[in-house]
Amino acid sequence: MTTIKLTSSISPKDNLILICNAKSDFSKYGLSKTELDFIYKQIRKEEHTIHINQYERRILIYIEEDKKNVNYTLEAFRKAGNKACGTFNADKAEQVTIVDLDGITAQVLAFAEGMMLGNYQFIRYKKDAKKIAHSLKTILVHSKQVSQKQIQHLQIVADATQKARDLVNEPVNHLNAVQLAKEFEKMGKEAGFKVEVFNKAKIAALKMGGLIAVNLGSIDPPTFTVMEYKPKNAVNKKPYMLVGKGVVYDTGGVSIKPNSGMDTMKCDMAGSAVVGCTMYAIAKAGLPVHVVGLVPATDNRPGMNAYVPGDIITMHNGMTVEMLNADAEGRMILADALSYGKKYNPELTIDLATLTGAAAAAIGKYGTVAMGTADKKTFDALKDSGERVNERLVEFPMWEEYGDLLKTEIADMKNIGGPYAGAITAGKFLEKFTSYPWIHLDIAGPAFIDSAWDYKTKGGTGIGVRLLFDFLCQIKK
Ligand code: BES
Ligand code: ZN
Ligand code: ZN
C-alpha cells in the first residue's frame, strides 16, 4: 500500500509534481533558465501538463483547467495522478513530492488519490512478486492548506478501497464464507469495531431460510457476520445499516451459468467487501456515526442437495418464496439479512450487491443502479457523494406494477420477474423484506472490470467504499 504524508520541506533530489494555476511562480524548484522558458512557452500554448526530465529526477507540472464543473476537474486530477503513478513506477522511483503551489487542495488530494488507487497490485500468488512490485511507496504532500486530517482520511479511504479489491480478487478456493468472516474479524480488531459471526446452526436457528437454501448445494457452511461501530460521540440515535451480498462464488447453482458468465463470479461478494471495508474506514477515521454492517455469506453451487427450481422456501420474515431460478441467489440471502436488520430500527439502510446482469447491461461499468424507499433528501445526499468521488448513481423507478411481476399462485412471491426490468424486479423483491428507509445499490456493472480503467485496476474495483465513506462523513446531528 502507498503511504501518504505531509512534508514541510522539499528536497532538491525529490521527484516533483507541481499542481498549480497558469499564473504560478516556478522559480523555486531547481529549474534552469532553459527549463523555465520551456515551461512558460508551454503555458502560453495552453498546455496543461508539462514534463521536465532531469534524468536523476522528474518534474511534472499540472495546470488547473476549466472543466464543466468541479467534479469533472477532480476526476481529471485523479486520472492524471494515475498516469503519473505509471511514469514514476517505470522510472523505479520510490518517492514523489506533490507541491501545492496555489492552495488548490481538492485538486492536490484528488491527484494523490488517483496515484494511490492506481498503484494497487494483486500479485500475492506470483513467484516473482518482489520483482514486479511497483517501486512507488511514498507520496509526500507539501502544502500550507492541506490538513493532517485530510491526509489521514485519504490514507484510510485508499487503504480501505484496496482491502476491498483484495477481498474481491481473492478466489473462492482461498476465501470461502468462513474465511471471509475471519477477514472481517481481523478488520474489526485492527480498526476498532465489534464483529460477531453466526455459524450455520445459529443461522438455521434464526430461520434464515434463504441463506440456508442457497447454501444447500455447497460443502462449506454459510456465515452471517454482524459488525457494529458505535462511538461514544455518535451524532445519530438510530444506526445507519449497511448490508452486503457475500456470495463468495456464484456458479448459478443448478441453474448453472455458462463458463463465460461464471469466470468472474468470485466477484459476487463485492457488496460484502464494501460493507466490511467501509466499517474499517469509518472506525479508523473515528467518524461520529453509529453504523451496523450485516453480511450473509455462502457460495452458490449445484451440489447434491442443492435447492432446485420449484422449491418453496420460508424466509426469515416468514414469507414463502417459490424459487424458480437458482441463479437469483443474491436476493434470497439479502432478504434474510434485510429482515434480520429490522431489530436495529435503522435510520437508513443501504445494501450493496452484484445483484443482476440487468443492472450491468443497463448502464455498464460507468455507474451504480440505485433504487429504494428512502426520501428524496437522502437519495440526493448519496447521489452528491457519488458525484464528488466519481462513484455515480442512477436512480431507477420502483413503480408498484413491477411488484406484480413477482406474483405466483402457490407462494407469497417468486424469486424472478419477467424478461424485462430485471434490476428493478430484484429490487422489488428485496423491498418486501424492509420496513425502514432503504436504498439498494446494484453494483454488478462497476464492481469488477476485465481490464484496467484509469485508477481502477483490473479485477475488483472496490467501488462503493469511497462513496459510503464520503456519505457517512456528511452525517451531522
Ligand atoms: N451474481 C449474478 C449477477 C451478476 C452478473 C453480477 C454479472 C456481476 C456480473 C446474480 O446472482 C445473477 O446471476 N443474477 C441473475 C438473475 C436472474 C436469474 C433473474 C441474472 O442477472 O441473470
Ligand atoms: Zn446468480
Ligand atoms: Zn450472484
Coordinates of C-alpha atoms and ligand atoms in Angstrom, one line a residue:
M1 CA 0.0 0.0 0.0
T2 CA 1.1 3.5 -0.7
T3 CA 1.9 5.8 2.2
I4 CA 0.9 9.5 2.1
K5 CA 2.4 12.1 4.4
L6 CA 2.6 15.9 4.8
T7 CA 6.1 17.4 4.5
S8 CA 7.3 20.8 5.3
S9 CA 10.4 20.7 3.1
I10 CA 11.2 19.8 -0.5
S11 CA 14.5 18.0 -1.1
P12 CA 16.3 19.1 -4.3
K13 CA 16.6 15.5 -5.3
D14 CA 12.9 14.6 -5.0
N15 CA 10.7 13.8 -7.9
L16 CA 8.2 16.7 -8.0
I17 CA 4.6 17.1 -9.0
L18 CA 3.7 20.8 -9.1
I19 CA 0.0 21.4 -9.0
C20 CA -0.9 25.0 -9.8
N21 CA -2.7 27.5 -12.0
A22 CA -1.3 29.2 -15.1
K23 CA 0.0 32.3 -13.1
S24 CA 2.2 30.3 -10.8
D25 CA 5.8 31.1 -9.9
F26 CA 8.1 28.2 -10.8
S27 CA 11.4 29.8 -9.8
K28 CA 11.9 28.0 -6.5
Y29 CA 12.2 24.4 -7.7
G30 CA 15.7 24.0 -9.1
L31 CA 14.7 24.6 -12.7
S32 CA 17.2 26.1 -15.1
K33 CA 16.5 29.1 -17.2
T34 CA 16.0 27.0 -20.3
E35 CA 13.6 24.8 -18.4
L36 CA 11.7 27.8 -17.1
D37 CA 11.5 29.3 -20.6
F38 CA 10.2 26.0 -21.9
I39 CA 7.5 25.9 -19.1
Y40 CA 6.3 29.5 -19.8
K41 CA 6.2 28.7 -23.5
Q42 CA 4.1 25.6 -22.9
I43 CA 1.7 27.6 -20.7
R44 CA 1.3 30.2 -23.4
K45 CA 0.3 27.4 -25.7
E46 CA -2.3 26.5 -23.1
E47 CA -0.7 23.1 -22.3
H48 CA -1.9 21.7 -19.0
T49 CA 0.6 19.0 -18.4
I50 CA 4.3 19.7 -18.7
H51 CA 7.1 17.2 -18.2
I52 CA 10.6 18.1 -17.3
N53 CA 13.0 15.1 -17.3
Q54 CA 16.2 16.0 -15.4
Y55 CA 17.2 12.3 -15.5
E56 CA 18.1 12.0 -11.9
R57 CA 14.6 13.1 -11.2
R58 CA 11.4 14.2 -13.0
I59 CA 9.3 17.2 -12.5
L60 CA 5.7 17.0 -13.7
I61 CA 3.6 20.2 -13.8
Y62 CA -0.2 20.1 -13.8
I63 CA -2.1 23.3 -14.5
E64 CA -5.7 23.6 -13.4
E65 CA -8.1 23.6 -16.3
D66 CA -11.6 24.8 -16.5
K67 CA -13.8 21.8 -16.7
K68 CA -17.6 21.6 -16.9
N69 CA -17.8 21.5 -13.1
V70 CA -15.7 20.9 -10.1
N71 CA -16.4 17.1 -10.1
Y72 CA -15.1 16.8 -13.6
T73 CA -12.0 18.7 -12.6
L74 CA -11.3 16.4 -9.6
E75 CA -11.8 13.3 -11.7
A76 CA -9.3 14.7 -14.3
F77 CA -6.8 15.1 -11.5
R78 CA -7.4 11.5 -10.3
K79 CA -6.8 10.3 -13.8
A80 CA -3.6 12.4 -14.1
G81 CA -2.4 11.1 -10.8
N82 CA -2.9 7.5 -12.0
K83 CA -0.9 8.3 -15.2
A84 CA 1.9 9.9 -13.2
C85 CA 2.0 6.9 -10.9
G86 CA 2.7 4.8 -14.0
T87 CA 5.5 7.1 -15.1
F88 CA 7.2 7.0 -11.7
N89 CA 6.9 3.3 -11.4
A90 CA 8.5 3.0 -14.9
D91 CA 11.4 5.2 -13.5
K92 CA 11.6 2.8 -10.5
A93 CA 11.1 5.9 -8.3
E94 CA 10.2 5.2 -4.6
Q95 CA 9.1 8.6 -3.5
V96 CA 7.5 11.7 -5.0
T97 CA 6.6 15.0 -3.6
I98 CA 3.4 16.8 -4.6
V99 CA 3.6 20.5 -4.2
D100 CA 0.5 22.6 -3.8
L101 CA 1.7 25.9 -5.3
D102 CA -1.6 27.8 -5.2
G103 CA -3.7 26.3 -2.4
I104 CA -5.9 24.2 -4.6
T105 CA -6.2 21.5 -2.0
A106 CA -9.1 19.5 -3.5
Q107 CA -7.1 19.0 -6.7
V108 CA -4.0 18.1 -4.9
L109 CA -5.8 15.5 -2.8
A110 CA -7.6 14.1 -5.9
F111 CA -4.3 13.8 -7.7
A112 CA -2.8 11.9 -4.8
E113 CA -5.8 9.7 -4.6
G114 CA -5.5 8.7 -8.2
M115 CA -1.9 7.9 -7.6
M116 CA -2.6 5.7 -4.6
L117 CA -5.6 3.9 -6.1
G118 CA -3.7 3.3 -9.4
N119 CA -0.7 2.0 -7.6
Y120 CA -2.6 -1.1 -6.4
Q121 CA -1.5 -4.6 -7.5
F122 CA -2.8 -8.1 -6.7
I123 CA 0.3 -10.2 -7.1
R124 CA 0.5 -12.3 -3.9
Y125 CA 0.3 -15.5 -5.9
K126 CA 3.2 -14.7 -8.3
K127 CA 6.6 -16.1 -7.5
D128 CA 8.3 -13.0 -8.8
A129 CA 6.0 -10.7 -6.8
K130 CA 9.0 -8.9 -5.3
K131 CA 10.4 -8.2 -8.7
I132 CA 7.3 -6.9 -10.3
A133 CA 6.0 -4.9 -7.3
H134 CA 5.7 -1.2 -8.0
S135 CA 8.6 0.8 -6.8
L136 CA 6.5 3.8 -5.7
K137 CA 5.9 3.6 -1.9
T138 CA 5.6 7.1 -0.5
I139 CA 3.8 10.3 -1.5
L140 CA 4.8 13.4 0.3
V141 CA 2.5 16.4 0.1
H142 CA 3.9 19.9 0.5
S143 CA 1.0 22.3 1.2
K144 CA 0.1 25.1 3.5
Q145 CA -3.6 24.4 3.1
V146 CA -4.0 20.6 3.1
S147 CA -4.7 19.4 6.7
Q148 CA -3.4 16.5 8.6
K149 CA -6.9 15.2 8.9
Q150 CA -7.4 15.3 5.1
I151 CA -4.2 13.3 4.6
Q152 CA -5.3 10.8 7.2
H153 CA -8.8 10.4 5.6
L154 CA -7.2 9.9 2.2
Q155 CA -4.8 7.3 3.5
I156 CA -7.7 5.4 5.3
V157 CA -10.1 5.5 2.3
A158 CA -7.4 4.4 -0.1
D159 CA -6.3 1.6 2.1
A160 CA -9.9 0.5 2.6
T161 CA -10.6 0.6 -1.1
Q162 CA -7.5 -1.6 -1.7
K163 CA -8.6 -4.0 1.0
A164 CA -12.0 -4.3 -0.7
R165 CA -10.2 -5.0 -4.0
D166 CA -8.0 -7.7 -2.3
L167 CA -11.1 -9.4 -0.9
V168 CA -12.8 -9.4 -4.3
N169 CA -9.7 -10.6 -6.2
E170 CA -9.2 -13.5 -3.8
P171 CA -10.6 -16.6 -5.4
V172 CA -13.1 -18.9 -3.6
N173 CA -10.5 -21.6 -3.0
H174 CA -8.7 -19.2 -0.8
L175 CA -11.7 -17.2 0.5
N176 CA -14.9 -19.1 1.4
A177 CA -17.7 -17.8 3.6
V178 CA -15.9 -18.8 6.8
Q179 CA -12.6 -17.2 5.7
L180 CA -14.5 -14.1 4.6
A181 CA -16.0 -13.7 8.1
K182 CA -12.5 -14.2 9.6
E183 CA -11.2 -11.3 7.4
F184 CA -14.0 -9.1 8.9
E185 CA -13.0 -10.2 12.4
K186 CA -9.4 -9.2 11.7
M187 CA -10.5 -5.8 10.3
G188 CA -12.7 -5.2 13.3
K189 CA -9.8 -5.9 15.7
E190 CA -7.5 -3.6 13.7
A191 CA -9.8 -0.7 13.3
G192 CA -11.9 -1.0 16.5
F193 CA -15.4 -2.2 15.7
K194 CA -17.4 -5.2 17.1
V195 CA -17.7 -8.3 14.9
E196 CA -19.9 -11.3 15.6
V197 CA -20.1 -14.3 13.3
F198 CA -23.1 -16.6 13.3
N199 CA -22.4 -20.2 12.2
K200 CA -24.7 -22.5 10.3
A201 CA -26.5 -23.7 13.4
K202 CA -27.2 -20.2 14.6
I203 CA -28.3 -19.2 11.1
A204 CA -30.7 -22.1 11.0
A205 CA -32.0 -21.3 14.5
L206 CA -32.7 -17.8 13.4
K207 CA -34.7 -19.3 10.5
M208 CA -32.8 -17.6 7.8
G209 CA -34.3 -19.9 5.2
G210 CA -32.9 -18.0 2.1
L211 CA -29.3 -18.2 3.2
I212 CA -29.7 -21.9 4.3
A213 CA -31.4 -22.8 1.0
V214 CA -28.7 -21.2 -1.2
N215 CA -26.0 -23.0 0.9
L216 CA -27.6 -26.4 0.4
G217 CA -25.6 -27.2 -2.7
S218 CA -22.3 -26.3 -1.0
I219 CA -19.8 -28.3 1.1
D220 CA -18.7 -25.2 3.0
P221 CA -21.0 -23.7 5.7
P222 CA -22.6 -20.3 5.4
T223 CA -21.8 -17.4 7.7
F224 CA -23.6 -14.3 8.8
T225 CA -21.5 -11.5 10.1
V226 CA -22.7 -8.7 12.2
M227 CA -20.4 -5.7 12.6
E228 CA -21.1 -2.7 14.8
Y229 CA -19.3 0.5 15.2
K230 CA -20.8 2.7 17.9
P231 CA -18.6 5.6 19.0
K232 CA -19.4 7.5 22.2
N233 CA -19.8 10.7 20.3
A234 CA -22.2 9.3 17.7
V235 CA -24.4 12.1 16.3
N236 CA -27.2 9.6 15.3
K237 CA -29.7 8.0 17.7
K238 CA -30.8 5.2 15.2
P239 CA -28.0 3.4 13.4
Y240 CA -27.1 3.5 9.8
M241 CA -27.2 0.0 8.4
L242 CA -25.1 -1.4 5.6
V243 CA -25.9 -4.8 4.1
G244 CA -23.6 -6.6 1.6
K245 CA -24.1 -9.6 -0.7
G246 CA -21.5 -12.1 0.3
V247 CA -21.8 -14.8 -2.4
V248 CA -18.2 -15.9 -2.4
Y249 CA -18.7 -17.7 -5.7
D250 CA -21.8 -17.9 -7.9
T251 CA -21.9 -20.8 -10.2
G252 CA -25.6 -20.2 -10.7
G253 CA -26.3 -23.3 -8.7
V254 CA -28.3 -25.9 -10.6
S255 CA -29.4 -23.1 -13.0
I256 CA -25.7 -23.2 -13.8
K257 CA -24.0 -20.3 -15.7
P258 CA -22.1 -20.8 -18.9
N259 CA -18.4 -20.5 -18.4
S260 CA -18.3 -17.1 -20.0
G261 CA -20.7 -15.8 -17.3
M262 CA -19.1 -17.7 -14.5
D263 CA -15.4 -16.9 -14.8
T264 CA -15.6 -13.6 -12.9
M265 CA -18.0 -14.8 -10.3
K266 CA -15.5 -14.7 -7.4
C267 CA -16.6 -11.0 -7.5
D268 CA -20.1 -11.9 -6.2
M269 CA -19.1 -10.9 -2.7
A270 CA -18.1 -7.4 -3.7
G271 CA -21.0 -5.9 -1.8
S272 CA -19.9 -7.5 1.4
A273 CA -16.3 -6.3 0.8
V274 CA -17.6 -2.8 0.6
V275 CA -19.6 -3.1 3.8
G276 CA -16.6 -4.6 5.8
C277 CA -14.1 -2.1 4.4
T278 CA -16.4 0.9 4.9
M279 CA -16.8 -0.2 8.6
Y280 CA -13.0 -0.4 8.7
A281 CA -12.6 3.1 7.2
I282 CA -15.1 4.8 9.5
A283 CA -13.7 3.2 12.6
K284 CA -10.1 4.0 11.7
A285 CA -11.2 7.6 11.0
G286 CA -13.2 7.7 14.2
L287 CA -16.3 9.2 12.4
P288 CA -19.0 10.1 14.9
V289 CA -21.6 7.8 13.4
H290 CA -23.2 4.6 14.8
V291 CA -23.2 2.1 11.9
V292 CA -24.2 -1.6 11.8
G293 CA -23.0 -3.9 9.0
L294 CA -24.6 -7.2 8.0
V295 CA -23.1 -9.8 5.7
P296 CA -24.8 -13.0 4.7
A297 CA -22.3 -15.2 3.0
T298 CA -22.1 -18.5 1.1
D299 CA -21.1 -19.9 -2.2
N300 CA -23.8 -20.9 -4.7
R301 CA -23.1 -24.3 -6.1
P302 CA -25.0 -27.2 -7.7
G303 CA -24.1 -29.8 -5.1
M304 CA -26.1 -33.0 -4.4
N305 CA -28.6 -31.4 -2.2
A306 CA -28.8 -28.0 -3.9
Y307 CA -32.1 -26.1 -3.9
V308 CA -33.8 -26.5 -7.2
P309 CA -36.3 -24.5 -9.3
G310 CA -39.8 -25.2 -7.9
D311 CA -38.7 -25.3 -4.3
I312 CA -40.7 -23.3 -1.8
I313 CA -38.6 -21.6 0.8
T314 CA -39.7 -20.0 4.1
M315 CA -37.7 -16.8 4.7
H316 CA -36.5 -15.2 7.9
N317 CA -39.6 -12.9 8.0
G318 CA -42.0 -15.9 7.5
M319 CA -42.8 -15.2 3.8
T320 CA -42.7 -18.1 1.4
V321 CA -40.7 -17.8 -1.9
E322 CA -41.2 -20.1 -4.9
M323 CA -37.6 -20.4 -6.1
L324 CA -37.6 -20.6 -9.9
N325 CA -34.0 -19.8 -10.7
A326 CA -31.1 -20.9 -8.6
D327 CA -29.0 -18.1 -10.1
A328 CA -31.2 -15.5 -8.5
E329 CA -29.5 -16.3 -5.2
G330 CA -28.3 -12.9 -4.1
R331 CA -31.8 -11.7 -3.3
M332 CA -32.5 -14.9 -1.3
I333 CA -29.7 -14.2 1.1
L334 CA -30.0 -10.4 1.2
A335 CA -33.7 -10.8 2.0
D336 CA -32.9 -12.6 5.2
A337 CA -30.3 -10.0 6.2
L338 CA -32.7 -7.1 5.5
S339 CA -35.4 -8.8 7.6
Y340 CA -33.0 -9.6 10.4
G341 CA -31.9 -5.9 10.4
K342 CA -35.3 -4.7 11.4
K343 CA -34.3 -5.2 15.0
Y344 CA -31.9 -2.3 14.8
N345 CA -34.6 0.1 13.8
P346 CA -32.2 1.8 11.4
E347 CA -32.3 5.4 10.4
L348 CA -31.4 4.3 6.9
T349 CA -30.3 1.0 5.3
I350 CA -28.1 0.8 2.3
D351 CA -27.5 -2.6 0.7
L352 CA -24.8 -3.2 -1.9
A353 CA -24.9 -6.2 -4.2
T354 CA -23.6 -7.5 -7.5
L355 CA -27.2 -8.5 -8.0
T356 CA -28.2 -8.6 -11.6
G357 CA -26.7 -8.8 -15.1
A358 CA -29.6 -6.5 -16.0
A359 CA -28.0 -3.6 -14.0
A360 CA -24.7 -4.1 -15.8
A361 CA -26.5 -4.3 -19.1
A362 CA -28.4 -1.0 -18.4
I363 CA -25.5 1.3 -17.5
G364 CA -22.3 -0.7 -17.8
K365 CA -19.3 -0.1 -15.6
Y366 CA -19.9 3.6 -15.6
G367 CA -22.2 3.8 -12.5
T368 CA -24.3 2.1 -9.9
V369 CA -28.0 1.4 -10.3
A370 CA -29.8 2.7 -7.2
M371 CA -33.4 2.4 -6.1
G372 CA -35.4 2.3 -2.8
T373 CA -37.8 3.8 -0.4
A374 CA -35.6 6.5 1.3
D375 CA -36.8 10.1 0.9
K376 CA -35.5 12.4 -1.8
K377 CA -33.2 14.3 0.5
T378 CA -31.4 11.1 1.5
F379 CA -31.1 9.9 -2.1
D380 CA -29.8 13.4 -3.1
A381 CA -27.2 13.3 -0.4
L382 CA -26.0 9.9 -1.5
K383 CA -26.0 10.9 -5.2
D384 CA -24.0 14.1 -4.3
S385 CA -21.4 11.9 -2.6
G386 CA -21.4 9.7 -5.8
E387 CA -20.6 12.8 -8.0
R388 CA -17.9 14.0 -5.6
V389 CA -16.0 10.7 -5.6
N390 CA -17.0 9.7 -9.1
E391 CA -18.9 6.6 -8.0
R392 CA -22.0 7.8 -9.6
L393 CA -25.6 6.6 -9.0
V394 CA -28.5 6.4 -11.4
E395 CA -31.9 6.1 -9.7
F396 CA -34.3 3.5 -11.2
P397 CA -38.1 3.6 -10.6
M398 CA -39.8 1.3 -8.2
W399 CA -43.3 1.5 -9.5
E400 CA -45.8 -0.8 -7.9
E401 CA -46.5 -2.6 -11.2
Y402 CA -43.0 -4.1 -11.2
G403 CA -44.0 -5.9 -8.0
D404 CA -46.8 -7.7 -9.9
L405 CA -44.1 -9.5 -11.9
L406 CA -43.1 -11.4 -8.7
K407 CA -46.6 -12.9 -8.1
T408 CA -47.1 -16.6 -8.1
E409 CA -50.2 -18.7 -7.2
I410 CA -48.5 -21.1 -4.9
A411 CA -46.3 -19.0 -2.6
D412 CA -46.2 -15.4 -1.4
M413 CA -43.7 -14.5 -4.1
K414 CA -41.3 -16.0 -6.7
N415 CA -37.6 -15.1 -6.9
I416 CA -37.6 -14.0 -10.5
G417 CA -39.6 -11.4 -12.5
G418 CA -40.1 -11.5 -16.3
P419 CA -37.5 -10.9 -19.1
Y420 CA -37.6 -7.1 -18.7
A421 CA -36.6 -4.7 -15.9
G422 CA -34.5 -7.4 -14.1
A423 CA -32.6 -5.0 -11.9
I424 CA -35.9 -3.5 -10.7
T425 CA -37.7 -6.7 -10.0
A426 CA -34.7 -7.8 -8.0
G427 CA -35.1 -4.5 -6.0
K428 CA -38.8 -5.0 -5.7
F429 CA -38.1 -8.5 -4.2
L430 CA -35.8 -7.0 -1.6
E431 CA -38.3 -4.2 -0.7
K432 CA -40.7 -6.8 0.7
F433 CA -38.2 -7.5 3.5
T434 CA -37.6 -3.9 4.6
S435 CA -39.6 -1.8 7.0
Y436 CA -37.3 1.3 7.2
P437 CA -35.9 3.9 4.8
W438 CA -33.8 1.9 2.4
I439 CA -31.5 2.3 -0.7
H440 CA -30.5 -0.6 -2.8
L441 CA -27.3 -0.3 -4.8
D442 CA -26.8 -2.8 -7.6
I443 CA -23.0 -2.7 -8.3
A444 CA -22.9 -5.6 -10.8
G445 CA -21.6 -3.2 -13.5
P446 CA -18.7 -1.4 -11.8
A447 CA -17.6 -3.8 -9.1
F448 CA -15.3 -5.9 -11.3
I449 CA -13.7 -4.9 -14.6
D450 CA -11.8 -7.1 -17.1
S451 CA -9.1 -4.5 -17.8
A452 CA -7.6 -1.5 -16.0
W453 CA -9.6 1.7 -16.5
D454 CA -7.7 4.7 -15.2
Y455 CA -7.1 4.4 -11.5
K456 CA -9.5 1.5 -11.3
T457 CA -7.3 -1.5 -11.6
K458 CA -8.2 -4.8 -13.4
G459 CA -10.5 -7.1 -11.3
G460 CA -12.2 -5.8 -8.2
T461 CA -12.5 -2.0 -8.2
G462 CA -13.6 -1.5 -4.5
I463 CA -16.4 0.7 -5.9
G464 CA -18.7 1.8 -3.0
V465 CA -16.1 2.3 -0.3
R466 CA -15.3 5.9 -1.2
L467 CA -19.0 6.6 -1.9
L468 CA -20.1 5.4 1.6
F469 CA -17.2 7.0 3.4
D470 CA -18.0 10.3 1.9
F471 CA -21.7 9.9 2.6
L472 CA -21.1 9.0 6.3
C473 CA -18.7 11.9 6.7
Q474 CA -21.6 14.2 5.9
I475 CA -23.9 12.9 8.7
K476 CA -24.4 15.7 11.2
K477 CA -26.8 16.0 14.2
Ligands
BES1 N1 -24.2 -12.6 -9.5 C1 -25.2 -12.5 -10.5 C2 -25.3 -11.1 -11.2 C3 -24.1 -10.6 -11.9 C4 -24.0 -10.7 -13.2 C5 -23.1 -10.0 -11.1 C6 -22.9 -10.1 -13.9 C7 -22.0 -9.4 -11.8 C8 -21.9 -9.5 -13.1 C9 -26.6 -12.9 -10.0 O1 -26.6 -13.7 -8.9 C10 -27.4 -13.5 -11.1 O2 -26.9 -14.5 -11.6 N2 -28.5 -12.8 -11.5 C11 -29.3 -13.3 -12.5 C12 -30.7 -13.2 -12.1 C13 -31.7 -13.8 -12.9 C14 -31.6 -15.3 -12.9 C15 -33.1 -13.4 -12.5 C16 -29.0 -12.5 -13.7 O3 -28.8 -11.3 -13.6 O4 -29.0 -13.1 -14.8
ZN2 ZN -26.6 -15.8 -9.5
ZN3 ZN -24.9 -13.8 -7.7

